[in-house]
Amino acid sequence: MSTVALTLDEVYQLAYACLSKAGADHANADAVATTVQRAERDGSVSHGLFRIPGYVATLESGKVNGKADPQPELVTPALVRCHGQNGHAPLAIARCVDMLASAANTCGIAALSLTHSHHFAALWPETEALAERGLVGFACVSYMPMVAPAGGKEALFGTNPISFAWPRPNNIPLVVDMATAAMAMGEVQIAARDGHKVPIGTGLGAQGELTDDPREILKGVLLPFGAHKGSAISMMVELMAGPMVGEGFSFEAAEEDNGDGGPPQGGEFILAIDPKVMGGDNWAEHAEKLFEKLEAIEGIRLPGQRRHKMRKDTGSREVNIELVEKLRGLAG
Ligand code: NDP
Ligand code: PYC
């Protein structure tokens, strides 16, 4: 794969230029470009610049409102609701985090229902933002049918990621962020682009056969991680990011979608918990014992550590050259 080195500032500028050229206003272009820049910074390549053509397609097709002005409201002391105004999710999320954190500080626990939003990013930015405010965070979002429920061969569930973040005073938070599919669709697409194999169990080809060829999986379906267990968690995400927040399922999102290749309209559920209120003064010290035990085992690392290590490198990032050329074209 040929690559070109971009500084993180160039990543942001390139993303911002593509989004503004396609009609996003400053607030929306800045929120998405910031999310994309953070993804490239952390090595979340499948949710960095790789996503810009999809974001642009939704602006050009008119499916997404590039001038959305989402305003969170407190509907009960512990419940924040935000109508995303059909915008991309990053601006709405950025505007909701402080209100959600403040509700969790007041009540011990608070939830956010985000609707009419288009999510095309990794989930760790929202949970990590809560953990940076001293809260335990959980988030989930659905997508479009790409994953066959365990035992089936036809897609019904989205790749439906879940993210969990745990605050660690005087340390970076512990952050888990994972698709409930065996692999995120973005990772499969990148493996196909770069000519890599994927582990058997990632998905099925068009005839329902197990394959390690990502190009065949793109013609077929993904599988849930962990067979029936991952399938059950994916179903849980469909319910929590769907009817529970007042939004649709992945299959309903696909029915409404215009097929422009970008993210469909959907909902997101975010939970914030104050561990001091719930678990008492010893919560942080006690949690560290688990991390110490884990880190003492040879060969293991904590989830999120790869990203946080990448983050320390403030230098340039290697980006697929064809992608950069395409984006330069989109940016005009
Ligand atoms: P991975 O399988 O790469 O990683 C999942 C989690 O496991 C991460 O927290 C990762 O931490 C951790 N991890 C990976 N390897 C190890 C290891 N050896 N030891 C300990 N922890 C480990 O990610 P996925 O393919 O499942 O998902 C990729 C991204 O796709 C996610 O950011 C997700 O939010 C996004 N996504 C977004 C969707 C959307 O609709 N918006 C849909 C589906 C996915 P680390 O990052 O440090 O490696
Ligand atoms: O990688 O599966 C994925 C994905 C879906 C929406 C955004 N990312």
PDB file of C-alpha atoms in Angstrom, residues 6 8-34 36-37 49 52-53 55-57 59-60 324-332:
ATOM      1  CA  LEU A   6       0.103  14.011   6.729  1.00  0.00           C
ATOM      2  CA  LEU A   8      -2.466  15.939  12.262  1.00  0.00           C
ATOM      3  CA  ASP A   9      -3.133  19.544  11.340  1.00  0.00           C
ATOM      4  CA  GLU A  10      -3.199  18.567   7.636  1.00  0.00           C
ATOM      5  CA  VAL A  11      -5.606  15.731   8.468  1.00  0.00           C
ATOM      6  CA  TYR A  12      -7.959  18.215  10.114  1.00  0.00           C
ATOM      7  CA  GLN A  13      -7.637  20.785   7.284  1.00  0.00           C
ATOM      8  CA  LEU A  14      -8.254  18.177   4.588  1.00  0.00           C
ATOM      9  CA  ALA A  15     -11.329  16.791   6.348  1.00  0.00           C
ATOM     10  CA  TYR A  16     -12.645  20.291   7.089  1.00  0.00           C
ATOM     11  CA  ALA A  17     -12.168  21.437   3.467  1.00  0.00           C
ATOM     12  CA  CYS A  18     -14.057  18.400   2.085  1.00  0.00           C
ATOM     13  CA  LEU A  19     -16.945  18.903   4.497  1.00  0.00           C
ATOM     14  CA  SER A  20     -17.255  22.650   3.953  1.00  0.00           C
ATOM     15  CA  LYS A  21     -17.041  22.260   0.178  1.00  0.00           C
ATOM     16  CA  ALA A  22     -19.955  19.803   0.447  1.00  0.00           C
ATOM     17  CA  GLY A  23     -22.037  22.346   2.373  1.00  0.00           C
ATOM     18  CA  ALA A  24     -21.335  21.856   6.087  1.00  0.00           C
ATOM     19  CA  ASP A  25     -21.207  25.050   8.165  1.00  0.00           C
ATOM     20  CA  HIS A  26     -18.244  25.791  10.438  1.00  0.00           C
ATOM     21  CA  ALA A  27     -19.649  24.121  13.591  1.00  0.00           C
ATOM     22  CA  ASN A  28     -20.537  20.874  11.793  1.00  0.00           C
ATOM     23  CA  ALA A  29     -17.384  20.700   9.660  1.00  0.00           C
ATOM     24  CA  ASP A  30     -15.237  21.436  12.721  1.00  0.00           C
ATOM     25  CA  ALA A  31     -16.933  18.749  14.863  1.00  0.00           C
ATOM     26  CA  VAL A  32     -16.570  16.029  12.218  1.00  0.00           C
ATOM     27  CA  ALA A  33     -13.029  17.088  11.212  1.00  0.00           C
ATOM     28  CA  THR A  34     -11.991  17.044  14.888  1.00  0.00           C
ATOM     29  CA  VAL A  36     -11.617  12.367  12.165  1.00  0.00           C
ATOM     30  CA  GLN A  37      -8.350  13.989  13.263  1.00  0.00           C
ATOM     31  CA  LEU A  49     -10.151  10.118   6.802  1.00  0.00           C
ATOM     32  CA  ILE A  52     -14.836  11.399   4.690  1.00  0.00           C
ATOM     33  CA  PRO A  53     -16.183  10.271   1.272  1.00  0.00           C
ATOM     34  CA  TYR A  55     -19.751  12.016   5.123  1.00  0.00           C
ATOM     35  CA  VAL A  56     -19.458  14.087   1.926  1.00  0.00           C
ATOM     36  CA  ALA A  57     -21.904  11.820   0.047  1.00  0.00           C
ATOM     37  CA  LEU A  59     -24.121  16.194   2.474  1.00  0.00           C
ATOM     38  CA  GLU A  60     -24.237  16.155  -1.314  1.00  0.00           C
ATOM     39  CA  VAL A 324      -5.651  11.366   0.011  1.00  0.00           C
ATOM     40  CA  GLU A 325      -5.875  12.062  -3.734  1.00  0.00           C
ATOM     41  CA  LYS A 326      -9.603  11.408  -3.657  1.00  0.00           C
ATOM     42  CA  LEU A 327     -10.043  13.753  -0.693  1.00  0.00           C
ATOM     43  CA  ARG A 328      -7.967  16.476  -2.325  1.00  0.00           C
ATOM     44  CA  GLY A 329     -10.332  16.195  -5.276  1.00  0.00           C
ATOM     45  CA  LEU A 330     -13.364  16.475  -2.977  1.00  0.00           C
ATOM     46  CA  ALA A 331     -11.819  19.471  -1.222  1.00  0.00           C
ATOM     47  CA  GLY A 332     -11.353  21.166  -4.580  1.00  0.00           C
TER      48      GLY A 332
END
